[in-house]
Coordinates of C-alpha atoms in Angstrom, one line a residue:
X180 CA 54.5 13.4 -21.5
X181 CA 53.5 13.3 -20.8
X182 CA 53.9 15.7 -18.3
X183 CA 53.5 14.0 -15.0
X184 CA 53.2 17.1 -12.8
X185 CA 53.1 16.7 -9.1
X186 CA 51.7 20.1 -8.8
X187 CA 50.2 22.6 -11.2
X188 CA 52.4 25.0 -13.1
X189 CA 51.2 28.5 -13.7
X190 CA 48.6 29.2 -16.4
X191 CA 51.0 31.0 -18.7
X192 CA 51.5 30.3 -22.3
X193 CA 52.7 26.8 -23.1
X194 CA 54.4 25.1 -26.0
X195 CA 53.2 25.5 -29.6
X196 CA 51.6 23.5 -32.4
X197 CA 53.0 20.9 -34.7
X198 CA 52.7 17.2 -35.5
X199 CA 54.7 14.5 -37.2
X200 CA 54.2 11.5 -39.3
X201 CA 54.5 7.9 -38.2
X202 CA 57.9 7.1 -39.7
X203 CA 59.4 3.7 -40.3
X204 CA 61.3 2.0 -37.6
X205 CA 64.5 4.0 -37.0
X206 CA 68.0 2.7 -37.0
X207 CA 70.0 3.1 -33.8
X208 CA 73.1 4.2 -35.7
X209 CA 74.5 7.3 -37.3
X210 CA 73.6 7.6 -41.0
X211 CA 76.2 7.4 -43.7
X212 CA 76.0 10.9 -45.1
X213 CA 77.8 10.5 -48.5
X214 CA 75.3 11.8 -51.0
X215 CA 74.7 10.8 -54.6
X216 CA 74.3 13.0 -57.6
X217 CA 71.2 15.1 -57.3
X218 CA 68.6 15.0 -60.0
X219 CA 67.1 18.4 -59.1
X220 CA 68.7 21.7 -58.4
X221 CA 67.0 24.6 -56.6
X222 CA 68.1 28.1 -57.7
X223 CA 68.2 30.6 -54.9
X224 CA 70.6 33.1 -53.4
X225 CA 72.1 32.7 -50.0
X226 CA 70.7 35.5 -47.8
X227 CA 72.7 37.1 -44.9
X228 CA 73.1 35.1 -41.7
X229 CA 70.3 36.6 -39.6
X230 CA 67.5 35.3 -37.5
X231 CA 65.1 35.3 -40.5
X232 CA 66.9 34.7 -43.8
X233 CA 64.5 35.6 -46.6
X234 CA 64.3 33.5 -49.8
X235 CA 64.7 35.4 -53.1
X236 CA 63.0 32.6 -55.0
X237 CA 59.3 31.8 -55.1
X238 CA 57.0 30.3 -53.9
X239 CA 57.4 31.6 -50.4
X240 CA 58.4 29.3 -47.6
X241 CA 55.5 27.8 -45.6
X242 CA 55.3 25.8 -42.4
X243 CA 54.3 22.2 -42.6
X244 CA 53.1 19.5 -40.3
X245 CA 52.2 15.8 -40.4
X246 CA 48.6 16.3 -39.3
X247 CA 48.6 15.1 -35.7
X248 CA 45.1 15.5 -34.4
X249 CA 46.2 17.4 -31.3
X250 CA 49.2 19.2 -32.8
X251 CA 48.5 19.5 -36.6
X252 CA 51.5 21.7 -37.4
X253 CA 54.1 19.8 -35.5
X254 CA 56.7 17.6 -37.2
X255 CA 57.4 17.6 -40.9
X256 CA 56.8 15.2 -43.8
X257 CA 59.3 13.8 -46.3
X258 CA 62.2 12.5 -44.1
X259 CA 63.1 10.2 -41.3
X260 CA 65.7 11.5 -38.8
X261 CA 68.3 8.9 -37.9
X262 CA 70.6 10.8 -35.6
X263 CA 71.0 14.2 -33.9
X264 CA 74.4 15.7 -32.9
X265 CA 73.8 18.7 -30.6
X266 CA 76.7 20.9 -29.6
X267 CA 75.9 23.5 -26.9
X268 CA 78.2 26.1 -25.4
X269 CA 77.0 27.5 -22.1
X270 CA 78.1 31.1 -21.4
X271 CA 78.1 30.7 -17.6
X272 CA 74.8 32.5 -17.1
X273 CA 71.3 31.1 -17.7
X274 CA 69.9 34.4 -18.9
X275 CA 72.0 34.5 -22.1
X276 CA 71.7 32.5 -25.3
X277 CA 73.8 29.4 -25.8
X278 CA 75.8 29.0 -29.0
X279 CA 74.8 25.8 -30.7
X280 CA 75.4 23.6 -33.7
X281 CA 72.8 21.0 -34.5
X282 CA 73.6 18.3 -37.0
X283 CA 70.9 16.1 -38.3
X284 CA 71.4 12.9 -40.3
X285 CA 68.2 11.9 -42.1
X286 CA 66.8 9.6 -44.8
X287 CA 64.7 11.3 -47.4
X288 CA 61.3 9.5 -47.8
X289 CA 59.5 11.6 -50.4
X290 CA 60.3 14.0 -53.3
X291 CA 61.1 17.3 -51.7
X292 CA 61.8 20.8 -53.0
X293 CA 62.6 22.0 -49.5
X294 CA 63.3 20.6 -46.1
X295 CA 61.3 21.9 -43.1
X296 CA 62.6 21.6 -39.5
X297 CA 60.8 22.7 -36.4
X298 CA 62.7 25.5 -34.8
X299 CA 61.8 28.7 -33.0
X300 CA 63.2 30.9 -30.2
X301 CA 66.7 31.1 -31.6
X302 CA 68.8 32.9 -34.2
X303 CA 70.1 30.9 -37.2
X304 CA 73.5 32.0 -38.5
X305 CA 73.9 29.4 -41.3
X306 CA 72.6 26.2 -42.7
X307 CA 74.5 23.5 -44.7
X308 CA 73.2 20.5 -46.5
X309 CA 75.8 17.8 -47.1
X310 CA 78.5 20.4 -46.6
X311 CA 77.1 23.0 -49.0
X312 CA 75.6 26.3 -47.9
X313 CA 71.8 26.3 -48.2
X314 CA 69.2 29.1 -48.3
X315 CA 66.9 29.2 -45.2
X316 CA 63.9 31.1 -44.0
X317 CA 61.6 31.2 -41.0
X318 CA 58.0 30.3 -41.6
X319 CA 55.8 30.2 -38.5
X320 CA 57.8 27.9 -36.2
X321 CA 59.5 26.1 -39.0
X322 CA 63.0 26.6 -40.4
X323 CA 62.6 26.1 -44.1
X324 CA 65.7 25.0 -46.0
X325 CA 66.3 25.1 -49.7
X326 CA 69.5 23.2 -50.6
X327 CA 71.4 24.0 -53.8
X328 CA 71.2 20.3 -54.5
X329 CA 67.9 18.9 -53.2
X330 CA 68.3 15.3 -51.9
X331 CA 66.3 12.6 -53.7
X332 CA 64.0 10.1 -52.2
X333 CA 65.9 7.3 -50.6
X334 CA 69.1 9.3 -50.1
X335 CA 70.6 10.1 -46.8
X336 CA 71.5 13.7 -46.0
X337 CA 73.3 15.7 -43.3
X338 CA 71.9 19.0 -42.3
X339 CA 74.0 21.3 -40.1
X340 CA 72.5 24.4 -38.5
X341 CA 74.5 27.0 -36.6
X342 CA 72.2 28.8 -34.2
X343 CA 71.6 30.2 -30.8
X344 CA 69.4 28.6 -28.1
X345 CA 67.7 31.1 -25.9
X346 CA 66.9 30.0 -22.3
X347 CA 64.7 33.0 -21.6
X348 CA 61.1 31.9 -22.0
X349 CA 59.6 34.9 -23.8
X350 CA 55.9 34.4 -24.6
X351 CA 55.7 30.6 -24.0
X352 CA 56.7 27.8 -21.6
X353 CA 58.7 24.8 -22.3
X354 CA 62.2 24.0 -23.6
X355 CA 64.9 25.3 -21.3
X356 CA 64.1 25.4 -17.6
X357 CA 66.2 28.0 -15.7
X358 CA 67.3 26.5 -12.4
X359 CA 69.0 28.3 -9.4
X360 CA 72.4 27.4 -10.7
X361 CA 72.0 26.7 -14.4
X362 CA 69.6 24.9 -16.9
X363 CA 67.6 21.8 -17.5
X364 CA 65.1 20.8 -20.2
X365 CA 61.4 20.2 -20.2
X366 CA 60.4 19.7 -23.9
X367 CA 57.1 17.9 -23.5
X368 CA 54.9 18.1 -25.4
X369 CA 56.0 20.3 -28.3
X370 CA 58.9 22.4 -27.0
X371 CA 62.1 20.6 -28.1
X372 CA 62.2 22.9 -31.1
X373 CA 62.4 25.9 -28.7
X374 CA 65.9 24.5 -28.0
X375 CA 67.2 23.0 -31.2
X376 CA 66.1 22.4 -34.8
X377 CA 64.4 19.0 -35.1
X378 CA 61.5 17.0 -36.3
X379 CA 59.6 17.6 -33.1
X380 CA 57.1 14.7 -32.8
X381 CA 57.4 11.5 -30.8
X382 CA 56.8 9.3 -33.8
X383 CA 60.3 10.2 -35.3
X384 CA 62.7 8.7 -32.8
X385 CA 66.5 9.0 -33.4
X386 CA 69.8 8.4 -31.6
X387 CA 71.4 11.5 -30.0
X388 CA 74.9 12.7 -29.3
X389 CA 75.3 15.7 -26.9
X390 CA 78.4 17.8 -26.7
X391 CA 78.1 20.4 -23.9
X392 CA 80.8 22.9 -23.1
X393 CA 80.5 24.8 -19.8
X394 CA 82.9 27.0 -17.8
X395 CA 84.9 25.6 -14.9
X396 CA 82.7 25.1 -11.8
X397 CA 79.8 23.7 -13.9
X398 CA 78.9 20.1 -14.6
X399 CA 77.0 19.0 -17.7
X400 CA 74.9 15.8 -18.0
X401 CA 72.6 14.6 -20.7
X402 CA 70.6 11.5 -21.7
X403 CA 72.5 8.3 -22.4
X404 CA 76.0 7.2 -21.5
X405 CA 79.1 9.4 -21.0
X406 CA 81.5 9.3 -23.9
X407 CA 84.3 11.4 -22.6
X408 CA 85.2 14.8 -21.2
X409 CA 87.6 17.2 -22.9
X410 CA 89.1 19.7 -20.5
X411 CA 90.7 23.0 -21.5
X412 CA 92.1 25.8 -19.5
X413 CA 88.8 27.3 -18.5
X414 CA 86.0 25.0 -19.7
X415 CA 85.1 21.3 -20.2
X416 CA 83.2 19.7 -23.0
X417 CA 81.2 16.6 -21.9
X418 CA 79.9 14.1 -24.5
X419 CA 77.0 11.8 -24.1
X420 CA 75.4 9.3 -26.5
X421 CA 72.1 7.4 -26.4
X422 CA 72.5 3.8 -27.5
X423 CA 68.7 3.6 -28.0
X424 CA 66.6 5.9 -30.1
X425 CA 64.7 8.7 -28.4
X426 CA 61.9 11.2 -29.1
X427 CA 62.8 14.9 -29.1
X428 CA 60.4 15.6 -26.3
X429 CA 62.4 13.3 -24.0
X430 CA 65.8 15.0 -24.5
X431 CA 67.5 16.2 -21.3
X432 CA 70.5 18.4 -20.7
X433 CA 71.5 19.6 -17.2
X434 CA 74.1 22.3 -16.7
X435 CA 74.8 23.6 -13.2
X436 CA 76.9 23.5 -10.1
X437 CA 76.0 19.9 -9.6
X438 CA 77.3 16.7 -8.3
X439 CA 76.9 13.4 -10.2
X440 CA 76.4 10.4 -7.9
X441 CA 77.0 6.9 -9.1
X442 CA 75.7 3.6 -7.9
X443 CA 74.8 0.2 -9.3
X444 CA 71.3 -1.1 -10.0
X445 CA 70.0 -4.6 -10.7
X446 CA 72.2 -6.9 -12.9
X447 CA 75.0 -4.3 -12.8
X448 CA 72.9 -1.4 -14.3
X449 CA 74.9 1.8 -14.0
X450 CA 72.9 4.5 -12.2
X451 CA 73.8 8.2 -12.0
X452 CA 72.0 11.0 -10.3
X453 CA 72.5 14.7 -10.7
X454 CA 71.9 16.9 -7.6
X455 CA 72.7 20.4 -6.5
X456 CA 76.1 19.9 -4.7
X457 CA 74.9 21.6 -1.5
X458 CA 72.0 19.2 -1.2
X459 CA 73.9 16.0 -1.8
X460 CA 73.7 14.6 1.7
X461 CA 70.0 15.2 2.4
X462 CA 68.9 13.9 -1.0
X463 CA 71.0 10.7 -0.8
X464 CA 68.4 8.6 1.2
X465 CA 65.9 9.1 -1.6
X466 CA 68.4 8.3 -4.4
X467 CA 69.3 5.1 -2.6
X468 CA 65.8 3.8 -3.2
X469 CA 66.1 3.7 -7.0
X470 CA 67.7 0.3 -7.3
X471 CA 64.8 -1.3 -5.3
X472 CA 62.2 0.5 -7.4
X473 CA 63.8 -0.7 -10.6
X474 CA 63.8 -4.3 -9.3
X475 CA 60.1 -3.8 -8.4
X476 CA 59.3 -2.5 -11.9
X477 CA 61.2 -5.3 -13.6
X478 CA 59.1 -7.8 -11.7
X479 CA 56.0 -6.2 -13.3
X480 CA 57.1 -5.2 -16.9
X481 CA 60.4 -7.1 -17.6
X482 CA 64.0 -6.0 -17.7
X483 CA 64.8 -2.3 -17.7
X484 CA 64.9 -1.2 -21.4
X485 CA 67.9 1.2 -21.4
X486 CA 71.6 1.3 -20.5
X487 CA 71.4 3.6 -17.5
X488 CA 69.0 5.5 -15.3
X489 CA 69.0 8.3 -12.8
X490 CA 67.3 11.3 -11.3
X491 CA 67.9 14.9 -12.1
X492 CA 66.9 16.9 -9.0
X493 CA 66.6 20.5 -10.1
X494 CA 66.5 23.6 -7.9
X495 CA 63.6 25.0 -9.8
X496 CA 59.9 25.5 -9.5
X497 CA 58.4 23.7 -12.5
X498 CA 55.1 22.3 -11.2
X499 CA 55.8 18.8 -12.6
X500 CA 58.1 15.9 -12.8
X501 CA 59.1 14.6 -16.3
X502 CA 60.3 11.3 -17.6
X503 CA 63.2 12.5 -19.8
X504 CA 64.8 9.3 -21.1
X505 CA 67.3 7.7 -18.7
X506 CA 67.4 10.9 -16.6
X507 CA 64.0 11.8 -15.1
X508 CA 63.5 15.5 -14.0
X509 CA 62.2 16.3 -10.5
X510 CA 61.9 19.4 -8.4
X511 CA 64.3 19.2 -5.5
X512 CA 61.6 20.4 -3.1
X513 CA 59.6 17.2 -3.7
X514 CA 62.3 15.4 -1.7
X515 CA 62.9 18.1 1.0
X516 CA 59.4 18.9 2.0
X517 CA 58.9 17.2 5.4
X518 CA 55.1 17.2 5.1
X519 CA 55.2 14.6 2.3
X520 CA 54.9 10.9 3.3
X521 CA 57.5 8.6 1.9
X522 CA 55.0 6.4 0.0
X523 CA 53.8 9.5 -1.8
X524 CA 57.3 10.6 -2.9
X525 CA 58.3 7.1 -3.9
X526 CA 55.1 6.6 -5.9
X527 CA 56.0 9.7 -8.0
X528 CA 59.5 8.4 -8.4
X529 CA 58.0 5.1 -9.7
X530 CA 55.6 7.0 -12.0
X531 CA 58.6 8.5 -13.9
X532 CA 60.5 5.3 -13.7
X533 CA 57.6 3.3 -15.3
X534 CA 57.6 5.8 -18.2
X535 CA 61.0 4.4 -19.2
X536 CA 59.1 1.3 -20.3
X537 CA 55.7 3.0 -21.1
X538 CA 56.2 6.2 -23.1
X539 CA 60.0 6.2 -23.7
X540 CA 61.0 2.7 -24.9
X541 CA 57.5 2.3 -26.3
X542 CA 56.5 5.7 -27.5
X543 CA 53.2 7.0 -28.7
X544 CA 52.7 7.1 -32.5
X545 CA 50.5 10.2 -32.1
X546 CA 49.7 12.5 -29.2
X547 CA 46.2 10.9 -29.0
X548 CA 48.0 7.8 -27.8
X549 CA 49.2 9.7 -24.8
X550 CA 47.0 7.6 -22.5
X551 CA 49.3 4.6 -23.1
X552 CA 52.1 6.6 -21.5
X553 CA 50.3 8.2 -18.6
X554 CA 47.8 5.5 -17.9
X555 CA 50.5 2.9 -17.4
X556 CA 52.7 5.2 -15.4
X557 CA 49.8 6.1 -13.2
X558 CA 48.8 2.4 -12.9
X559 CA 52.3 1.4 -11.6
X560 CA 52.4 4.5 -9.4
X561 CA 49.1 3.4 -7.7
X562 CA 50.2 -0.3 -7.6
X563 CA 53.4 0.7 -5.9
X564 CA 51.6 2.9 -3.4
X565 CA 49.4 -0.1 -2.5
X566 CA 52.2 -2.7 -2.2
X567 CA 54.7 -0.5 -0.5
X568 CA 52.6 2.2 1.1
X569 CA 49.4 0.5 2.1
X570 CA 47.2 2.7 -0.1
X571 CA 44.3 0.7 -1.5
X572 CA 44.3 0.4 -5.3
X573 CA 40.6 -0.5 -5.3
X574 CA 39.7 2.6 -3.3
X575 CA 41.7 4.7 -5.7
X576 CA 40.1 3.2 -8.7
X577 CA 36.7 3.7 -7.2
X578 CA 37.4 7.3 -6.6
X579 CA 38.6 7.6 -10.2
X580 CA 35.4 5.9 -11.4
X581 CA 33.3 8.4 -9.5
X582 CA 35.1 11.3 -11.2
X583 CA 35.6 9.7 -14.6
X584 CA 32.4 11.0 -16.4
X585 CA 33.4 14.5 -15.3
X586 CA 36.9 14.0 -16.7
X587 CA 35.4 12.7 -20.0
X588 CA 33.1 15.7 -20.3
X589 CA 35.8 18.2 -19.7
X590 CA 38.8 16.6 -21.4
X591 CA 37.4 14.0 -23.7
X592 CA 37.8 10.2 -23.5
X593 CA 41.2 8.7 -22.6
X594 CA 42.1 7.8 -26.2
X595 CA 40.5 10.8 -27.9
X596 CA 41.4 13.8 -25.7
X597 CA 40.2 17.2 -26.6
X598 CA 42.7 19.5 -28.3
X599 CA 44.4 22.0 -26.1
X600 CA 43.2 25.5 -26.0
X601 CA 45.3 28.0 -28.0
X602 CA 48.4 29.0 -26.1
X603 CA 47.9 26.3 -23.5
X604 CA 49.4 23.2 -25.2
X605 CA 50.2 21.3 -22.0
X606 CA 46.4 21.3 -21.6
X607 CA 46.4 17.8 -23.1
X608 CA 47.8 16.5 -19.8
X609 CA 44.4 16.3 -18.2
X610 CA 43.0 13.8 -15.6
X611 CA 41.4 11.7 -18.3
X612 CA 44.8 10.6 -19.6
X613 CA 46.1 9.9 -16.1
X614 CA 43.5 8.6 -13.6
X615 CA 41.0 8.0 -16.4
X616 CA 43.5 5.9 -18.4
X617 CA 44.6 4.0 -15.3
X618 CA 41.0 3.2 -14.8
X619 CA 40.8 1.6 -18.3
X620 CA 43.7 -0.7 -17.3
X621 CA 42.0 -1.6 -14.1
X622 CA 38.8 -2.5 -16.0
X623 CA 40.9 -4.5 -18.5
X624 CA 42.5 -6.5 -15.6
X625 CA 39.1 -7.1 -14.1
X626 CA 37.8 -8.4 -17.5
X627 CA 40.7 -10.7 -18.5
X628 CA 42.2 -11.6 -15.1
X629 CA 45.5 -10.8 -13.5
X630 CA 47.5 -13.5 -15.3
X631 CA 46.6 -12.4 -18.8
X632 CA 46.9 -8.7 -17.8
X633 CA 50.4 -9.2 -16.5
X634 CA 51.4 -11.1 -19.6
X635 CA 50.0 -8.3 -21.8
X636 CA 52.1 -5.7 -20.0
X637 CA 55.3 -7.7 -20.6
X638 CA 54.5 -8.6 -24.2
X639 CA 53.6 -4.9 -25.0
X640 CA 57.0 -3.5 -24.0
X641 CA 58.9 -6.4 -25.5
X642 CA 57.1 -6.3 -28.9
X643 CA 57.4 -2.5 -29.3
X644 CA 60.8 -1.8 -27.6
X645 CA 62.6 1.2 -29.1
X646 CA 59.6 1.9 -31.3
X647 CA 56.3 3.6 -31.3
X648 CA 52.8 2.1 -31.1
X649 CA 49.1 3.1 -31.2
X650 CA 46.0 2.5 -29.3
X651 CA 44.9 0.0 -32.0
X652 CA 48.1 -1.9 -31.5
X653 CA 47.3 -2.2 -27.8
X654 CA 43.8 -3.4 -28.4
X655 CA 45.0 -5.9 -30.9
X656 CA 47.7 -7.3 -28.6
X657 CA 45.3 -7.4 -25.6
X658 CA 42.9 -9.5 -27.8
X659 CA 45.6 -11.9 -28.7
X660 CA 46.7 -12.4 -25.1
X661 CA 43.1 -12.8 -23.9
X662 CA 42.3 -15.2 -26.8
X663 CA 39.2 -13.2 -27.8
X664 CA 38.4 -10.0 -29.6
X665 CA 38.3 -7.2 -26.9
X666 CA 37.5 -4.4 -29.3
X667 CA 33.8 -4.3 -28.2
X668 CA 34.9 -4.2 -24.6
X669 CA 37.7 -1.6 -24.9
X670 CA 36.2 0.9 -27.4
X671 CA 33.7 2.3 -24.9
X672 CA 36.3 2.6 -22.3
X673 CA 38.8 4.3 -24.6
X674 CA 36.4 6.4 -26.8
X675 CA 33.0 6.7 -25.0
X676 CA 31.6 9.9 -23.6
X677 CA 30.3 8.0 -20.6
X678 CA 32.2 5.5 -18.4
X679 CA 31.1 1.9 -19.0
X680 CA 30.1 -0.4 -16.0
X681 CA 33.1 -1.7 -14.1
X682 CA 33.5 -5.5 -14.3
X683 CA 33.2 -6.9 -10.9
X684 CA 31.9 -3.7 -9.4
X685 CA 28.4 -3.1 -10.8
X686 CA 27.6 -0.9 -7.8
X687 CA 30.2 1.8 -8.8
X688 CA 28.7 5.0 -10.0
X689 CA 30.1 8.0 -11.9
X690 CA 28.7 11.5 -12.5
X691 CA 28.6 13.6 -15.6
X692 CA 29.4 16.8 -13.8
X693 CA 32.8 18.3 -14.4
X694 CA 35.1 17.7 -11.4
X695 CA 38.6 18.6 -10.3
X696 CA 38.9 15.6 -8.1
X697 CA 41.8 13.6 -9.4
X698 CA 43.4 10.6 -7.7
X699 CA 46.8 11.0 -9.2
X700 CA 49.2 12.5 -6.7
X701 CA 51.5 13.5 -9.5
X702 CA 49.3 16.5 -10.5
X703 CA 48.8 18.4 -7.3
X704 CA 50.7 20.6 -5.1
X705 CA 53.0 18.4 -3.0
X706 CA 52.4 20.5 0.0
X707 CA 48.7 19.4 0.3
X708 CA 47.8 16.5 2.6
X709 CA 47.0 13.0 1.4
X710 CA 43.4 12.0 1.7
X711 CA 43.4 9.1 4.2
X712 CA 40.9 6.8 2.5
X713 CA 41.6 6.9 -1.2
X714 CA 45.3 7.8 -1.6
X715 CA 44.2 10.8 -3.6
X716 CA 45.4 14.3 -3.0
X717 CA 43.5 17.4 -2.4
X718 CA 43.6 19.1 -5.8
X719 CA 45.0 22.5 -6.3
X720 CA 43.1 23.0 -9.5
X721 CA 42.7 21.5 -12.9
X722 CA 45.5 21.6 -15.4
X723 CA 43.3 22.4 -18.3

């Protein structure tokens, strides 16, 4: 999510709307899909296999959502996804649709007449539920499925959708990113369902299996660990599995003329990086810094939470970096621009690395909890810049404080951001959830002391590992660690329209005027110069 842009993308249309429930803790294993006798039977005729398959029965199919405050139509009620199996066949060109089969194992959690999935920007050929053909229809950005035998509450079910996945953006951004030599993914915040049918909300984590077939001369990589490569005469199918559950917005698939580089991180952690083959030599010095960065983060937040890590350096102009789980996405140019100081580039690398703990392993229960992702990632980005780059953390926090009332006025408080404008869904990634949220953490450390603050960080990721959590969960844990109720202290910082006084710095002042000054280097054009006194970067403009 967050997106963590290191420069602004264009102002074109962004993802769409939807939202999901806060499901129960997900199992990190594939569901058993044997189904029991169904108590209810839906009567409908299977329509032709076309992009929109109309239902003959009534009432008409309607889109659903779980009511997320920022994305009210995203996600779907009534089931908990346990596992995705996504098979993609790349045609050898990134301007043509991929053939795809998405298989979803889920547990039904409510009485349903139909099953809604989030899906748009592809053509559905057929749908099966537990091996039987099912009627389907498009409704908004939902794929509405009416099985012949509707699964009952408590049952597990398997849904198989044969479809295409179109990498040409059309009227919105997000989903597939077309690179110079292939494709990558950028699904945050609400764009995974532009790629594959899913329950597209971070609260419904699941394990993933990816099976990617590409012609000779291409390499395919995805989240998780490799699970084999099946080579035929003219193509190869690569398989990857995630041992840990993952939100749909964090899915990553890279297809291109790439080289995969391997090295070993702390305590034998396997690292793999994906780079354009022609750029391998000049990118290697940056990649070699990852093991040390992981060691640094482990010293702050505890052991790395996943089974692998690496960087995907895409030859594309995206305007951001993205913390896709175990394989963070970066623009290649970030590492090849000679005007950028090493501390700056490394701090952005650490920002995305920190997300593996804060935002990926511990995910947000709702999109209003985004500050927990971006605030922590920005905090460690700034702390690394101080410890390894000599950039003053206090000066950066003071600059953020001076701008914070303006950020709150334009984007809302850190834990209650304003909804995005229509057609500009990535507008939730405003300064208030980056620099403003990091400022909340700085204030908390000032209030409870470094020892308690450091313990809180470790306890947070340990307690909620592989799950989701809310702002209330964070306030509750902070109070437990501090040994006193911090609700009265944190609520104004998280929800107030004005920035409270900073503990230890009563002389700091903010302003209510809207400002674009933003001390998070991750949001600005990486060709701009660093400001010498604050570690901030001259803004290119607000991403609102």
